[in-house]
Structure formats: C-alpha cells, structure tokens
Amino acid sequence: MSPSVYPPGEEFARKAHVQGLEAYRELYSRAERDPEGFWGEVAAREVHWFEPWSRVLDWNPPFARWFADAKTNVSYNCLDRHAASHRKNQAAILWEGEPGDQRALTYQELHRLVVRFAWVLKSRGYRAGDRAIIYMPMVPELPIAMLACARLGIIHSVVFGGFSAEALKARIQDLGAALVITADGGFRRGKQVRLKPAVDEALQDCPGVRETIVYRRTGSEIPMQSGRDFWWHDLDAAASEDCPAEHLDSEHPLYVLYTSGTTGKPKGILHTTGGYLTHITATMKWVFDLRQEDTYWCSADIGWVTGHSYVVYGPLSAGATTLMYEGAPDFPRFDRWWRIIEKYRVNIFYTSPTAIRALIRQGEQWPDAHDLSSLRLLGSVGEPINPAAWEWYYRVIGKQRCPIVDTWWQTETGGILIAPMPGAVPLKPGSATLPLPGAVPGIVDLHGQPVGDNREGFLILRQPWPGMIRNIWGDPERYKEQYWSRVPGAYFTGDAARRDSDGYYWILGRVDDVMNVSGHRLSTMEVESALVRHPAVAEAAVVGKPHEITGQAVCCFVTLKRGDWNHDQLGEELRQWVSREIGAFARPEEIRFSDALPKTRSGKIMRRLLREIVTSNSVTGDVTTLEDLSVVARLAAQQDEE
Ligand code: PRX
C-alpha cells in the first residue's frame, strides 16, 4: 500500500517563503549547480558581517572553512541588529517557569542583560578562545550565558542539566574549561533539581577551573566556596552596559557540544561561527516558514543540539519570538503544553516523537480541552516518527490544518538537512521528505556504491555544508576516522535510510552502536563502561530495545563476579548506578543477568545477536563465529520464561 500524501494547503502555500514544488526544485538545483554562489548569497542576506569574505568555501577534505577571512559575531546577529531595528520592543524570549512564573524579554532587554553578563566575563579576564561550561536549568540566564560567551568568543559547552557529576567532570576535563556557569538548581515535576552540588563534586577533579558563577533560581541553601564561587546577581550588580561584540573570524569556535559516539568516551562536536549561523538562520525560514508575527516554541532542552540551533541561535538570529518552558510536560497535569500553546498563542510548535507518543497515551481529552487554533505549523525531530504518531499529531494537535515538518539532522550537521519546505513539498507521514537546498545526501552500500530506489543503505552526505561539524575537540584523527573514512570523500551519518521513487528519504535508525532513547543519543559503550565500573560486574553488553514510547530503551546483559548476589536488589542498584554515572535519562529499563555473553572467536561481544534476542526472542542471523552457541540459547530461553 502506498502511504498517504498530504500536499501543502492552498492558504498555507500562498503565504509561504517557498511556494510550490517547482520553486523548491529551482532553489535546490541552483544550490546544486553552484553551491558556493548559492551559500554566498544566503550568507549575505541572512547574516550581518563586519568584514566580507574573499572565498566562500575552503575545502581541504575533511576540513572545511566557510567564509574564512570574513568577520562576524553570533551575539551581534541575535541581538544588536534586532535591538537597533523595529524589533527592539518585540519579545525575543517568552519564558515560563514550571511553578508558573513568567518573564518576557524584549530584544532590547535581552541585549542589555547579555551585554552586562559579557562585561562581567570580560572584567574577570575571560577572552576569546577560553572555554566555559554552562550547566543550568531552562531559565533565560542559560541563553544569556551562551550569548555572552559568543559575544566575546569564549567557547561554550552546555551540559544538559540531567547529566550527572561524573559526566559533567569528563566534559569539563576534555574541554579544559576555566569557568563553570551554573545555578543552585531548577524545578522539575514540582521538585527542586539541584545542580550546584554536582558541580562541587565534579570540580574536586578539575584543577583547571578557576571560578564558578552561580545563578539563583530555586533559592535553596547551597555551599559557596569563597574565592571560587560567585553569585550571578552580585557580579551583575556591578556590571557596566558597555561591552561591544568582538569582531570574530567566521571560523572562530562558537561551541563544543558533547554527544555519544561508538566508544565509551563522548565526543566534543565543534561548531564555528559564520557558516553555522548562515545555515540555522536560513533553515528557520525554509523549514519553519517563520513570519514576523509568529510565536515559535521548540520544546527541546537547550542542553541538546536542537536547543542550541532551534531554541536559541536560529530563532534569535531570525528575529523570532522564542518560547522557553522550564519544566515537565505533565506538571501539574498532562495538559501543561497545550495550556502553554493556548496561553501564548503559539503558532509553530516543534517537539520529538517520544513526547508525542507519551502524550497520545494520556488521551485526547487533554489537548481537546484547549484552544489550539493559533497553531500554523508543527515539527518533529530526533528520531523517526511512526505514521500512527504522525497522524495523531496532525489530527488532534494540528486539526488537519497544520503541515508537519519532520526534520532530519544531527548534532554534527549543526542544522536541519532533510525536511520539507512546508509550502512546497507534499508530506508523507514517516518520511523527512526531500533534502534542503545545499544538502546532497546519498544512500550507499558497504562499498560506497549507490543502492537503487526503495533499497536500504547507509545515509551519507556528498558535499560540505556551512553548519557542518568542523572537528572533534582535541581529536582530529577520530573526526577523520568516524565520519570520513567509511565512504571516501563523503560524510558518514551513521544512519540507515531508503529513498523512494519520488526521491523521499525514509530514515530507519542508527547502524552503529548508538541507541536513540527519547530522541537522545546514548552509546552502548558508555553504559557498558559505567556498568563495569561497579564492583559486582564482570562484563556487560548493552543494546537498544524497541520501546513503545521512547523509541528505544536501554537493555543490559550483565555477567557478575563470583559472589552471592541477590539479582533483584543488584538489578535496582545497577540501574541507579548508571543514572549516577551518566544521568537519569540513561537509566536502564532492563538488566538481565547471564553467566556468559555471546562472543566471536576474537572475543568481541556480538551485540547484533543480543539485539535480536531483545527484539524478537530468537536468533536467526549468522552465528558461525560464535564461541559458545549455548550462551545464546540460554539468553533467549530466559526471556521466554519471563
Ligand atoms: O538517527 C538519527 C536521529 O537522531 C540522530 C541524531 O541525534 P542527535 O545528534 O542527538 O541529534 C538529534 C536532534 C537533531 C540521527 O543520526 N534523527 C534525528 N532526526 C531524525 C532522526 N531520525 C529520523 N527522523 C528524524 N527526523
């Protein structure tokens, strides 16, 4: 059966930035024929430059430099240019705290707060090239800290507030950060989540950190170390409002964001200034069809790349009103998000399939109790959206009026690469549809040969694009090896996909040892390394198990050291252990004890077999290299008993 197709509504298409398939195709082929000319035009139109470039792209594979000798500043583009325009009194950020407190910051006011904080950082001696870790709840001071760093060229790395002290420490050390910007805590499901204690714990092993700056959000009692820890409000009280944006090289590092790779060590994805800004500003208009009067809400936490590109930098650079909500979608009730959409008259709403599936489970009565008629466009990101969730989102939330943009991209791509231009491209539920102008994907086999239509293969990108990853922080060899060595001359995404005969892309999921839990990337190795640090554990193998709500769930196979262990108790202890070592979002759903793990003769754990066990209860693949076939039989039988 061919899938349903949803052409753009007439009314929507008539007002869209890009109208009709022909217009899309023209734009796409213009970019294909002359990528540098195309991106040069986009960059000149969307970004303010202090000094122009002489060359758009300097491509020395796999290292790219975009607009290399030009000068610009992300903070200037997100703030100063709007604060000096008709937008100065427009809300830049609308914020709602979980307890119900609210703030509306106009472009002028946000600019003022960022300038003050940048002045604080400058006066304390931080300079372009220094590194700062930001570990904060979803309060406006988080983007303020990011924008203040960007203003001075301080490279920031935001660490999601759900990460543990251990995970935070690893990131501080890898980045060589001199400063940590944090808060006492934040609110989540009616409780205070404490952040500063995790910073204190991490800093015991981080001698490179000179200072912390602590924003007071919850007012809880926290210890402050004299000479090292400073309250944000004390420093702000003495701040000046004179701190101009530095004229930075287009390739100056903007941020490093850590993400899971295929080893136990997270990799620091490096993004730079001018190309990144060009890419995310353009996609705000192409994909979200952003208009002056829109209220735009992306529900992602700023600690993930979606929050960087499409809560903070993209919307602000494009002059939008971006909404931030601090807390959980189900607090105090399951209609919190729908209430927010109604209250702020949100026009564009961007969220993850996991969130949609969790809300579907609660029933339609929650959204139905609210007026969602302000919505004009819906978005999805982070994982494949199953057609049933798509249809629900379309019908119950969008009332069959709002196109859904299913946006494919990654931490490494910086911005969206495959997604519909909603006024131009007919939608097919479950497909991210067509590549955006300037994105040149391909689907290939193990030897790098293109596979035909409707065949599964590896998704690659054949051409550099401005928002692309520039390097892995401190590890160029890993950068080359992970992304550019599998298919010569092409970027390897790590995703499997197929293209149908209309040229639509269907993303099938990861092909490497990376799980996708609730749209968050998690490496099997990272969880395994955490488990084997526990004194009872001899060996561990971790696989993603299909899960109705979160897409995948963490399933662990564990062998124990000699001893008399209570499996129930130890199972619970190991779940908590992983939460402590990585963060609560990595907490395993299932721990399965076994006396051995299936391995190849060379000693490699055969995760593929374990994946089959958790997916289908049986093993059908090739097991000829298995050291001990009985191990597989026992693991599968154990599952049948449960
Ligand atoms: O497997 C793809 C999946 O998420 C991975 C990237 O994860 P991360 O770097 O954490 O960034 C998530 C937010 C951009 C991809 O390799 N993914 C992302 N978007 C989609 C998706 N899978 C299917 N459809 C999508 N729209």
XYZ file of C-alpha atoms and ligand atoms in Angstrom:
668
model
C 0.000 0.000 0.000
C 1.411 3.397 -0.878
C 1.494 5.851 2.017
C -0.874 8.799 2.214
C 0.368 12.040 0.741
C -0.545 15.469 2.103
C 0.019 18.349 -0.321
C 0.502 21.817 1.174
C -2.791 23.579 1.945
C -3.578 26.384 -0.509
C -3.805 29.053 2.162
C -0.512 27.954 3.733
C 1.290 27.752 0.400
C 0.102 31.193 -0.706
C 1.869 32.907 2.197
C 4.909 30.633 2.432
C 8.523 31.703 1.877
C 8.869 28.998 -0.779
C 5.682 28.281 -2.714
C 5.150 25.075 -4.648
C 7.334 22.165 -5.683
C 8.687 23.996 -8.724
C 10.048 26.792 -6.550
C 11.694 24.232 -4.268
C 13.246 22.414 -7.215
C 14.584 25.617 -8.668
C 16.197 26.571 -5.386
C 17.606 23.086 -4.971
C 19.148 22.926 -8.409
C 20.520 26.446 -8.091
C 22.377 25.258 -4.954
C 23.461 22.060 -6.691
C 24.855 23.844 -9.741
C 26.767 26.453 -7.805
C 26.931 25.700 -4.071
C 29.383 28.488 -3.301
C 27.415 31.100 -5.197
C 24.243 29.911 -3.515
C 25.608 29.914 0.054
C 27.349 33.218 -0.553
C 24.003 34.796 -1.403
C 22.275 33.213 1.607
C 25.064 34.334 3.950
C 24.985 37.895 2.643
C 21.202 38.042 3.006
C 20.764 36.372 6.418
C 23.819 37.452 8.398
C 25.471 40.736 9.286
C 29.206 40.670 8.546
C 31.714 43.186 9.887
C 34.112 42.265 7.105
C 33.371 40.328 3.900
C 34.939 37.053 2.730
C 37.099 36.620 -0.283
C 36.211 32.945 -0.673
C 33.025 31.156 0.348
C 34.462 27.690 0.913
C 37.934 26.442 1.533
C 37.531 22.640 1.325
C 40.523 20.606 2.274
C 38.734 17.306 2.897
C 37.640 16.535 5.505
C 38.322 20.014 6.884
C 36.091 22.850 5.734
C 36.400 26.583 6.266
C 33.372 28.676 5.362
C 33.650 32.415 4.704
C 37.097 32.023 6.262
C 38.518 35.534 6.211
C 35.214 37.272 6.991
C 34.338 38.665 10.409
C 31.066 38.414 12.258
C 29.592 37.704 15.699
C 26.683 35.421 16.609
C 25.615 37.509 19.609
C 25.547 40.640 17.438
C 23.383 38.883 14.870
C 20.989 37.534 17.509
C 20.704 40.796 19.447
C 22.275 44.060 18.362
C 20.904 44.083 14.846
C 17.353 43.494 16.133
C 17.633 45.817 19.127
C 18.548 48.568 16.652
C 15.532 47.860 14.442
C 11.729 47.896 14.590
C 12.061 44.683 16.609
C 13.538 46.349 19.660
C 10.332 46.050 21.711
C 9.318 42.674 20.321
C 9.612 39.725 22.715
C 12.770 37.786 21.984
C 12.185 35.229 24.736
C 8.900 34.338 26.387
C 9.643 32.190 29.375
C 7.500 30.199 31.742
C 8.886 28.511 34.833
C 7.432 25.254 35.992
C 5.859 26.829 39.099
C 4.050 29.254 36.756
C 6.298 32.323 36.981
C 6.730 34.222 33.718
C 9.156 36.558 32.008
C 9.015 38.328 28.668
C 12.334 39.696 27.458
C 12.254 42.078 24.517
C 15.185 42.185 22.121
C 16.292 45.396 23.781
C 16.131 43.900 27.269
C 17.788 40.631 26.298
C 20.541 42.604 24.629
C 21.048 44.630 27.808
C 21.269 41.525 30.011
C 23.679 39.804 27.656
C 25.906 42.885 27.441
C 26.022 43.091 31.246
C 26.956 39.453 31.628
C 29.525 39.658 28.843
C 31.027 42.642 30.660
C 31.223 40.525 33.839
C 33.064 37.776 31.970
C 35.420 40.224 30.291
C 36.178 42.065 33.505
C 37.141 38.764 35.127
C 39.698 38.191 32.425
C 37.965 35.724 30.105
C 38.924 36.181 26.477
C 38.264 34.764 23.011
C 39.366 31.142 22.891
C 38.837 30.460 26.618
C 36.356 27.709 27.429
C 33.306 27.844 29.684
C 30.977 25.044 30.723
C 27.323 26.005 31.160
C 25.285 23.676 33.403
C 21.929 25.309 34.034
C 18.187 24.715 34.131
C 15.897 26.075 31.408
C 15.884 29.712 32.553
C 16.610 32.783 30.378
C 20.025 33.104 32.012
C 21.080 29.965 30.134
C 20.774 31.587 26.677
C 22.066 34.819 28.236
C 25.235 32.992 29.301
C 25.599 31.410 25.843
C 25.130 34.718 24.050
C 27.537 36.488 26.410
C 30.212 33.880 25.671
C 29.519 34.172 21.939
C 29.860 37.958 22.216
C 33.437 37.635 23.401
C 34.441 34.497 21.505
C 34.556 32.377 24.668
C 33.873 28.818 23.519
C 30.955 27.400 25.460
C 29.837 23.893 26.111
C 26.362 23.492 27.512
C 25.966 20.320 29.551
C 22.365 19.133 29.854
C 21.179 19.535 33.465
C 20.183 15.860 33.537
C 23.817 14.751 33.314
C 25.483 13.531 36.493
C 28.571 14.931 38.241
C 30.674 12.201 36.591
C 29.506 13.111 33.098
C 29.987 16.801 33.858
C 33.529 16.192 35.092
C 34.507 14.292 31.938
C 33.283 17.190 29.804
C 34.993 19.892 31.869
C 38.264 17.998 31.685
C 38.096 17.211 27.986
C 37.318 20.824 27.143
C 39.913 22.285 29.508
C 37.351 24.768 30.802
C 38.424 27.612 33.074
C 34.904 28.667 34.074
C 31.656 26.912 35.014
C 28.391 28.839 34.825
C 25.652 27.122 36.793
C 22.668 27.607 39.105
C 21.580 26.400 42.502
C 19.025 24.237 40.689
C 15.774 24.240 38.763
C 12.231 22.910 39.016
C 11.088 19.615 37.548
C 7.810 17.845 38.382
C 7.286 20.072 41.359
C 10.656 19.251 42.895
C 13.906 21.113 43.035
C 16.635 19.573 40.922
C 19.928 20.601 42.476
C 22.796 21.438 40.132
C 25.485 23.156 42.181
C 26.238 20.051 44.322
C 27.077 18.142 41.121
C 29.418 20.980 40.106
C 31.121 20.855 43.522
C 31.618 17.120 43.175
C 32.951 17.388 39.634
C 35.332 20.214 40.498
C 37.209 18.086 43.018
C 38.997 16.633 39.994
C 39.093 19.707 37.768
C 42.018 21.886 38.829
C 41.780 23.896 35.599
C 38.526 25.556 36.659
C 39.260 28.947 38.213
C 35.751 30.131 39.007
C 32.090 29.330 39.003
C 29.250 31.792 38.545
C 26.013 30.657 40.155
C 22.570 31.907 39.173
C 19.991 31.769 41.953
C 16.864 30.054 40.675
C 15.384 27.951 43.466
C 16.778 29.773 46.492
C 17.858 26.520 48.119
C 20.779 26.534 50.527
C 23.987 25.674 48.741
C 27.585 25.911 49.861
C 29.665 28.583 48.119
C 33.426 28.227 48.128
C 34.987 31.554 48.883
C 37.306 32.829 46.159
C 35.977 30.291 43.636
C 32.196 30.620 43.590
C 30.386 33.882 42.800
C 26.695 34.708 42.705
C 25.488 35.893 39.306
C 23.404 38.683 40.910
C 26.367 40.048 42.887
C 28.515 40.288 39.770
C 25.651 41.720 37.740
C 25.082 44.465 40.317
C 28.464 45.972 39.446
C 28.262 45.419 35.685
C 28.540 48.058 33.001
C 26.423 48.180 29.857
C 29.288 48.796 27.548
C 30.582 45.586 26.070
C 30.548 45.521 22.272
C 30.526 42.280 20.291
C 34.004 41.165 19.221
C 34.668 41.027 15.508
C 35.426 37.329 15.264
C 36.738 35.249 12.434
C 33.981 33.321 10.699
C 35.751 30.102 11.690
C 36.147 31.102 15.336
C 34.767 28.238 17.508
C 31.294 29.025 18.825
C 30.642 25.930 20.889
C 31.521 22.360 21.602
C 28.627 20.036 22.298
C 29.348 16.560 23.596
C 27.466 13.675 22.092
C 27.690 9.915 22.244
C 29.823 8.084 19.759
C 30.587 4.433 19.439
C 33.144 4.365 22.236
C 32.718 5.000 25.943
C 34.139 8.499 25.599
C 31.734 11.231 24.464
C 32.980 13.324 21.587
C 33.051 17.089 21.593
C 31.426 18.259 18.359
C 32.925 21.581 17.329
C 30.792 24.228 15.641
C 32.092 27.562 14.456
C 30.617 30.966 13.764
C 29.661 32.284 10.322
C 28.735 29.115 8.444
C 26.724 27.724 11.335
C 24.824 30.972 11.712
C 24.069 31.095 7.990
C 22.755 27.539 7.978
C 20.477 27.805 11.020
C 19.120 31.234 10.119
C 18.207 30.082 6.606
C 16.548 26.877 7.839
C 14.369 28.849 10.299
C 12.769 30.408 7.260
C 12.834 27.456 4.854
C 11.564 24.799 7.250
C 9.597 26.715 9.888
C 8.400 29.266 7.387
C 8.945 31.835 10.089
C 6.970 35.085 9.916
C 7.343 38.320 11.770
C 4.213 37.831 13.870
C 4.919 34.232 14.906
C 5.348 32.867 18.395
C 7.641 29.910 17.985
C 8.112 27.119 20.508
C 10.644 24.328 20.372
C 10.220 22.164 23.454
C 13.774 20.751 23.443
C 16.120 21.344 26.343
C 18.889 23.746 25.403
C 21.389 21.122 26.574
C 20.863 19.221 23.306
C 21.727 20.447 19.821
C 18.076 21.095 18.976
C 18.019 23.626 21.800
C 21.209 25.304 20.600
C 20.159 25.676 16.981
C 16.377 25.968 17.231
C 15.603 27.409 20.690
C 18.423 29.941 20.922
C 20.613 30.771 17.944
C 18.322 30.101 14.967
C 15.175 31.838 16.218
C 17.018 34.833 17.683
C 19.168 35.347 14.625
C 15.999 35.223 12.513
C 14.339 37.791 14.809
C 11.643 35.443 16.105
C 9.879 35.268 19.445
C 11.112 32.039 21.002
C 9.296 30.444 23.910
C 11.056 28.533 26.685
C 9.397 26.364 29.296
C 11.383 25.188 32.278
C 9.643 22.042 33.415
C 7.966 18.747 32.644
C 5.121 18.352 30.130
C 2.940 16.570 32.680
C 3.207 19.019 35.561
C 0.940 19.679 37.298
C -1.248 17.844 34.748
C -0.957 16.273 31.321
C -2.237 19.403 29.601
C 0.622 21.718 30.548
C 1.949 22.001 26.993
C -1.487 22.549 25.465
C -2.157 25.168 28.109
C 1.060 26.947 27.129
C 0.153 26.856 23.419
C -3.241 28.342 24.220
C -1.929 30.930 26.643
C 0.861 32.324 24.453
C -0.985 31.765 21.151
C 1.889 29.646 19.831
C 1.994 29.435 16.025
C 4.855 26.997 15.428
C 5.459 24.036 17.699
C 8.487 21.728 17.374
C 8.903 18.608 19.506
C 10.009 14.960 19.493
C 8.130 11.770 18.568
C 8.784 10.409 22.076
C 6.963 13.359 23.616
C 4.098 12.939 21.148
C 3.763 9.227 21.935
C 3.810 9.885 25.679
C 1.039 12.460 25.262
C -1.019 10.191 22.989
C -1.112 7.669 25.785
C -2.776 10.195 28.107
C -5.700 10.666 25.756
C -7.206 13.357 23.545
C -9.212 14.929 26.327
C -6.111 16.909 27.412
C -5.455 18.749 24.137
C -9.179 18.889 23.364
C -9.759 20.994 26.461
C -7.645 23.812 24.978
C -7.899 26.229 22.096
C -5.036 25.258 19.798
C -6.277 27.309 16.869
C -3.221 29.597 16.900
C -1.059 26.715 15.583
C 0.029 27.018 11.981
C 2.913 24.575 11.683
C 4.141 21.522 13.619
C 7.605 19.979 13.687
C 9.215 16.714 14.702
C 12.860 15.914 15.410
C 15.296 13.472 16.941
C 14.058 10.078 15.829
C 11.864 8.541 13.177
C 8.208 9.395 13.721
C 5.945 6.404 13.272
C 2.981 7.097 10.965
C 0.438 6.491 13.776
C 2.025 9.200 15.951
C 2.264 11.469 12.884
C -1.441 11.054 12.130
C -2.391 11.789 15.753
C -0.197 14.890 15.853
C -1.709 16.021 12.553
C -5.333 15.388 13.547
C -5.520 16.074 17.286
C -2.974 18.877 17.659
C -2.893 20.405 14.173
C -6.630 19.873 13.477
C -5.686 18.774 9.951
C -4.677 22.350 9.161
C -1.008 22.385 10.057
C 1.738 20.802 7.966
C 4.190 18.666 9.958
C 7.850 19.190 9.179
C 9.776 16.018 10.004
C 13.326 17.316 10.265
C 16.341 15.057 9.901
C 19.678 16.241 11.198
C 22.287 15.525 13.871
C 24.483 17.227 16.454
C 27.198 17.046 13.806
C 25.191 18.626 11.000
C 24.527 21.754 13.109
C 21.205 22.397 11.413
C 18.422 20.678 9.505
C 19.388 18.997 6.209
C 16.434 16.851 5.171
C 12.955 18.240 5.775
C 10.018 19.562 3.795
C 9.688 23.203 2.889
C 6.104 23.239 4.086
C 4.623 25.492 1.431
C 6.232 23.474 -1.327
C 6.686 19.812 -0.548
C 3.833 17.288 -0.152
C 4.185 15.322 3.091
C 4.296 11.578 3.624
C 3.891 10.524 7.267
C 7.121 8.939 8.488
C 9.368 10.484 5.834
C 11.636 13.503 6.349
C 10.850 14.076 2.636
C 13.405 15.914 0.480
C 16.836 17.419 1.083
C 17.076 21.165 1.635
C 18.994 23.276 -0.880
C 22.704 22.697 -0.404
C 22.264 19.250 1.157
C 23.369 16.405 -1.090
C 22.522 13.086 0.550
C 23.091 9.653 -0.909
C 22.303 6.085 0.058
C 25.086 3.595 -0.433
C 26.082 0.021 0.340
C 29.057 -1.230 2.342
C 31.382 -0.454 -0.580
C 30.109 3.060 -1.050
C 28.119 2.160 -4.174
C 24.728 3.848 -4.544
C 21.808 1.499 -3.944
C 18.675 1.833 -6.057
C 15.316 3.322 -5.099
C 13.492 1.658 -2.246
C 16.627 -0.168 -1.116
C 18.092 0.206 2.351
C 21.587 1.560 2.712
C 23.831 3.938 4.618
C 22.907 7.585 4.538
C 25.825 9.764 3.512
C 26.302 13.432 2.593
C 28.309 14.092 -0.532
C 29.007 17.800 -0.192
C 30.149 20.015 2.679
C 27.534 22.421 4.075
C 28.042 25.578 6.162
C 26.712 24.272 9.512
C 28.760 21.097 9.415
C 30.929 19.816 12.260
C 34.447 21.205 11.918
C 36.273 18.748 14.125
C 36.057 16.634 17.262
C 37.503 18.742 20.045
C 41.119 17.685 20.536
C 40.810 14.627 18.324
C 41.109 15.272 14.577
C 42.028 11.623 13.939
C 38.770 10.448 15.431
C 36.964 13.065 13.344
C 38.510 11.710 10.141
C 38.009 8.110 11.101
C 34.417 8.350 12.336
C 32.905 10.494 9.653
C 35.098 10.466 6.589
C 36.804 7.098 6.301
C 33.903 4.736 5.538
C 32.911 6.154 2.174
C 35.764 8.059 0.513
C 35.010 11.734 0.044
C 31.635 11.580 1.822
C 30.345 12.252 5.322
C 29.058 9.089 7.017
C 25.960 9.830 9.095
C 25.691 6.516 10.965
C 22.050 6.242 9.882
C 20.363 3.717 7.635
C 17.822 5.066 5.176
C 15.981 4.363 1.967
C 14.827 6.659 -0.809
C 11.537 6.005 -2.549
C 10.794 6.550 -6.210
C 9.656 10.134 -5.531
C 13.075 10.856 -4.050
C 11.742 10.943 -0.474
C 14.056 9.896 2.343
C 12.922 7.421 4.988
C 15.319 7.328 7.921
C 15.443 3.900 9.511
C 17.712 4.462 12.527
C 21.328 4.077 13.577
C 23.626 1.474 12.112
C 26.294 1.830 14.787
C 26.374 1.119 18.497
C 24.434 4.235 19.304
C 20.979 3.985 20.853
C 18.296 6.599 20.486
C 16.344 6.838 23.721
C 13.632 9.509 23.777
C 15.398 11.194 20.868
C 18.630 11.380 22.879
C 21.749 9.711 21.690
C 23.389 7.284 24.016
C 26.268 4.967 23.231
C 26.048 1.317 24.236
C 29.737 1.514 25.191
C 29.149 4.435 27.520
C 26.580 2.443 29.501
C 28.781 -0.649 29.398
C 31.762 1.271 30.770
C 29.564 2.630 33.556
C 28.352 -0.882 34.440
C 31.778 -2.487 34.579
C 32.930 0.192 37.000
C 30.520 -1.383 39.509
C 32.380 -3.823 41.811
C 29.957 -6.718 41.197
C 30.064 -6.592 37.413
C 32.480 -8.694 35.372
C 31.207 -7.944 31.873
C 28.370 -6.017 30.333
C 26.787 -5.739 26.918
C 24.169 -3.119 26.208
C 21.683 -2.902 23.369
C 18.697 -0.744 22.494
C 15.373 -2.498 22.809
C 12.316 -1.280 20.890
C 10.069 0.732 23.191
C 6.549 1.924 22.565
C 7.082 5.426 23.925
C 10.800 6.232 23.968
C 11.611 4.551 20.630
C 14.359 2.534 22.254
C 15.078 1.586 25.849
C 18.392 0.573 27.422
C 18.680 -3.171 27.908
C 21.778 -4.569 29.652
C 23.201 -8.063 29.703
C 25.488 -8.469 32.679
C 27.773 -11.201 33.956
C 28.808 -10.993 37.592
C 31.971 -11.615 39.509
C 31.970 -14.550 41.895
C 29.707 -13.972 44.869
C 26.303 -14.492 46.323
C 24.200 -11.825 44.627
C 20.554 -11.033 45.030
C 19.576 -10.325 41.423
C 16.544 -8.162 42.201
C 18.442 -5.958 44.563
C 21.504 -5.769 42.385
C 19.388 -5.012 39.307
C 17.948 -1.970 41.036
C 21.354 -0.950 42.325
C 22.829 -1.121 38.821
C 20.007 0.981 37.404
C 20.755 3.653 39.972
C 24.461 3.284 39.359
C 24.049 4.085 35.650
C 21.866 7.115 36.498
C 24.604 8.327 38.791
C 27.419 7.689 36.346
C 25.724 9.202 33.287
C 22.356 10.748 34.140
C 18.790 9.707 34.881
C 17.843 9.618 31.186
C 20.314 6.733 30.694
C 18.743 4.572 33.420
C 18.394 1.018 32.048
C 14.911 -0.312 31.545
C 16.094 -3.869 31.884
C 19.056 -5.654 33.464
C 19.454 -9.279 32.514
C 21.962 -11.465 34.335
C 23.751 -14.223 32.493
C 26.710 -16.489 33.161
C 28.316 -15.652 29.809
C 27.895 -13.319 26.842
C 27.940 -14.372 23.188
C 31.296 -13.520 21.625
C 33.144 -14.023 18.407
C 36.277 -16.142 18.465
C 38.282 -12.956 18.673
C 36.418 -12.018 21.847
C 34.100 -9.285 20.510
C 30.667 -9.233 22.070
C 28.047 -9.953 19.419
C 25.604 -7.183 20.099
C 23.719 -7.980 16.950
C 22.628 -11.266 18.463
C 21.639 -9.614 21.707
C 19.629 -7.073 19.731
C 17.836 -9.920 18.045
C 17.116 -11.526 21.384
C 15.535 -8.388 22.821
C 13.670 -7.619 19.619
C 12.348 -10.984 18.563
C 13.165 -13.555 21.234
C 15.077 -15.639 18.739
C 18.273 -15.653 16.776
C 18.150 -16.098 13.044
C 21.356 -14.413 11.858
C 24.718 -15.967 11.181
C 26.139 -17.477 14.347
C 29.010 -19.433 12.858
C 31.614 -17.289 14.548
C 30.084 -17.710 17.954
C 32.351 -19.036 20.624
C 29.596 -20.626 22.629
C 26.266 -21.123 20.948
C 24.663 -22.332 24.140
C 25.012 -18.859 25.612
C 22.616 -17.513 23.034
C 20.160 -20.313 23.600
C 20.209 -19.686 27.340
C 19.719 -15.911 26.991
C 16.776 -16.412 24.658
C 15.217 -19.100 26.861
C 15.484 -16.841 29.888
C 13.407 -14.292 28.046
C 10.683 -16.851 27.290
C 10.398 -17.711 30.961
C 9.720 -14.099 31.968
O 19.423 8.648 13.930
C 19.132 9.988 13.591
C 18.151 10.549 14.588
O 18.908 11.205 15.587
C 20.302 11.104 15.275
C 20.994 12.372 15.684
O 20.913 12.523 17.075
P 21.439 13.840 17.770
O 22.802 14.141 17.290
O 21.243 13.656 19.221
O 20.504 14.973 17.229
C 19.141 14.895 17.462
C 18.473 16.179 17.022
C 18.825 16.636 15.678
C 20.340 10.866 13.802
O 21.557 10.262 13.414
N 17.230 11.519 13.976
C 17.244 12.861 14.113
N 16.198 13.414 13.454
C 15.529 12.404 12.879
C 16.185 11.204 13.201
N 15.752 10.013 12.739
C 14.660 10.008 11.953
N 13.968 11.115 11.614
C 14.354 12.327 12.048
N 13.662 13.407 11.723
